[in-house]
Tab-separated table of C-alpha atoms in Angstrom:
chain	number	residue	atom	x	y	z
A	1195	MET	CA	-118.062	70.577	174.181
A	1196	SER	CA	-116.270	68.212	171.806
A	1197	GLU	CA	-116.268	68.413	167.895
A	1198	ARG	CA	-118.670	66.501	165.656
A	1199	GLY	CA	-117.333	63.054	164.990
A	1200	GLN	CA	-114.462	63.285	167.213
A	1201	PHE	CA	-111.676	60.469	166.203
A	1202	ILE	CA	-110.141	58.082	168.969
A	1203	ARG	CA	-107.129	58.497	167.119
A	1204	PRO	CA	-106.430	61.198	164.677
A	1205	ALA	CA	-106.333	60.578	160.741
A	1206	LEU	CA	-103.328	61.733	159.267
A	1207	TRP	CA	-103.591	64.701	156.686
A	1208	GLY	CA	-100.313	66.762	156.312
A	1209	ILE	CA	-100.925	67.819	152.930
A	1210	GLY	CA	-101.159	71.425	151.419
A	1211	THR	CA	-101.645	73.995	153.938
A	1212	GLY	CA	-103.752	71.864	156.319
A	1213	PRO	CA	-103.089	70.575	159.714
A	1214	GLU	CA	-100.763	67.573	160.204
A	1215	LYS	CA	-103.770	65.347	161.797
A	1216	LEU	CA	-107.438	65.578	161.576
A	1217	LEU	CA	-109.271	65.217	165.154
A	1218	SER	CA	-112.925	65.091	164.083
A	1219	VAL	CA	-115.296	64.888	160.981
A	1220	ALA	CA	-115.817	68.721	161.440
A	1221	GLN	CA	-112.030	69.249	161.361
A	1222	ALA	CA	-111.913	67.171	158.129
A	1223	GLU	CA	-114.730	69.165	156.722
A	1224	GLU	CA	-112.723	72.328	157.048
A	1225	ALA	CA	-109.570	70.795	155.703
A	1226	VAL	CA	-111.528	69.432	152.478
A	1227	ALA	CA	-113.301	72.999	152.115
A	1228	ALA	CA	-109.934	74.836	152.103
A	1229	TRP	CA	-108.548	72.257	149.692
A	1230	LEU	CA	-111.023	72.747	147.309
A	1231	ASP	CA	-110.928	76.622	147.787
A	1232	GLN	CA	-107.195	76.330	146.590
A	1233	THR	CA	-107.599	73.864	143.746
A	1234	PRO	CA	-108.590	75.575	140.459
A	1235	ASP	CA	-111.720	74.131	138.660
A	1236	GLN	CA	-109.541	73.010	135.525
A	1237	PRO	CA	-109.057	69.938	133.674
A	1238	ARG	CA	-105.678	69.287	135.027
A	1239	TYR	CA	-107.118	69.080	138.646
A	1240	ALA	CA	-110.391	67.295	137.532
A	1241	GLU	CA	-109.457	63.876	139.315
A	1242	GLU	CA	-108.378	65.699	142.581
A	1243	ARG	CA	-111.351	67.799	142.859
A	1244	GLU	CA	-113.465	64.595	141.941
A	1245	ARG	CA	-111.980	62.544	144.837
A	1246	LEU	CA	-112.238	65.735	147.074
A	1247	LEU	CA	-115.942	66.344	146.262
A	1248	ALA	CA	-116.554	62.466	147.084
A	1249	LEU	CA	-114.775	62.636	150.388
A	1250	ARG	CA	-116.725	65.930	151.221
A	1251	GLN	CA	-119.936	63.779	150.565
A	1252	ILE	CA	-118.945	61.011	152.750
A	1253	LEU	CA	-118.253	63.570	155.530
A	1254	ARG	CA	-121.705	65.316	154.763
A	1255	ASN	CA	-123.233	62.085	154.958
A	1256	THR	CA	-122.353	61.417	158.699
A	1257	GLY	CA	-124.877	62.412	160.949
A	1258	PRO	CA	-124.788	65.006	164.016
A	1259	VAL	CA	-123.228	62.156	166.202
A	1260	PRO	CA	-121.579	59.693	163.604
A	1261	SER	CA	-121.722	55.959	164.383
A	1262	PRO	CA	-118.441	54.088	164.845
A	1263	ALA	CA	-118.930	52.729	161.237
A	1264	GLU	CA	-119.351	56.213	159.789
A	1265	VAL	CA	-116.272	57.477	161.448
A	1266	GLN	CA	-114.461	54.453	160.212
A	1267	SER	CA	-115.667	55.307	156.661
A	1268	VAL	CA	-114.539	58.736	157.145
A	1269	LYS	CA	-111.021	57.733	158.157
A	1270	LEU	CA	-110.716	55.375	155.414
A	1271	ALA	CA	-111.826	58.071	152.864
A	1272	ILE	CA	-109.244	60.325	154.240
A	1273	LYS	CA	-106.451	57.998	154.135
A	1274	GLY	CA	-107.279	57.077	150.495
A	1275	PHE	CA	-107.221	60.897	149.529
A	1276	VAL	CA	-104.054	61.452	151.554
A	1277	ARG	CA	-102.537	58.443	149.710
A	1278	PHE	CA	-103.538	59.889	146.170
A	1279	VAL	CA	-102.064	63.426	146.624
A	1280	ARG	CA	-98.695	61.842	148.175
A	1281	LEU	CA	-98.371	59.380	145.210
A	1282	ARG	CA	-99.438	62.303	142.587
A	1283	ASP	CA	-96.830	64.693	144.354
A	1284	ALA	CA	-94.021	61.677	144.370
A	1285	ARG	CA	-94.708	61.411	140.488
A	1286	ARG	CA	-94.178	64.900	139.943
A	1287	GLN	CA	-91.281	65.102	141.929
A	1288	ALA	CA	-89.596	61.944	139.939
A	1289	ALA	CA	-90.783	63.353	136.443
A	1290	TYR	CA	-89.165	66.902	137.467
A	1291	SER	CA	-85.882	65.201	138.697
A	1292	SER	CA	-85.884	62.997	135.512
A	1293	HIS	CA	-86.197	66.017	133.453
A	1294	ARG	CA	-83.397	67.961	135.056
A	1295	GLU	CA	-81.278	64.988	134.632
A	1296	THR	CA	-81.557	64.834	131.169
A	1297	SER	CA	-81.608	68.393	130.600
A	1298	ARG	CA	-78.034	68.883	132.039
A	1299	PRO	CA	-75.423	69.461	129.213
């Protein structure tokens, strides 16, 4: 038996402690739940949590047998969240590197 909303092509995830690729809507729901569990409910993480909650809602809105349009919507939402996390991490790394360079004697 296949998982709910199996993707024809996997959706890239590869962020945090989750899997590299998501193979279905069901697996995406698990990855989002794990990410929410690991993300503190603090103002610093507000935008990240807001985006995660929006992604979770999109996942929940798909029916037991998602239509191709619903699957496409899910994959676009996943891609958007992954892009957000990677850009955020790149900015943090750049800021850290810049700080280290300016802090050297």
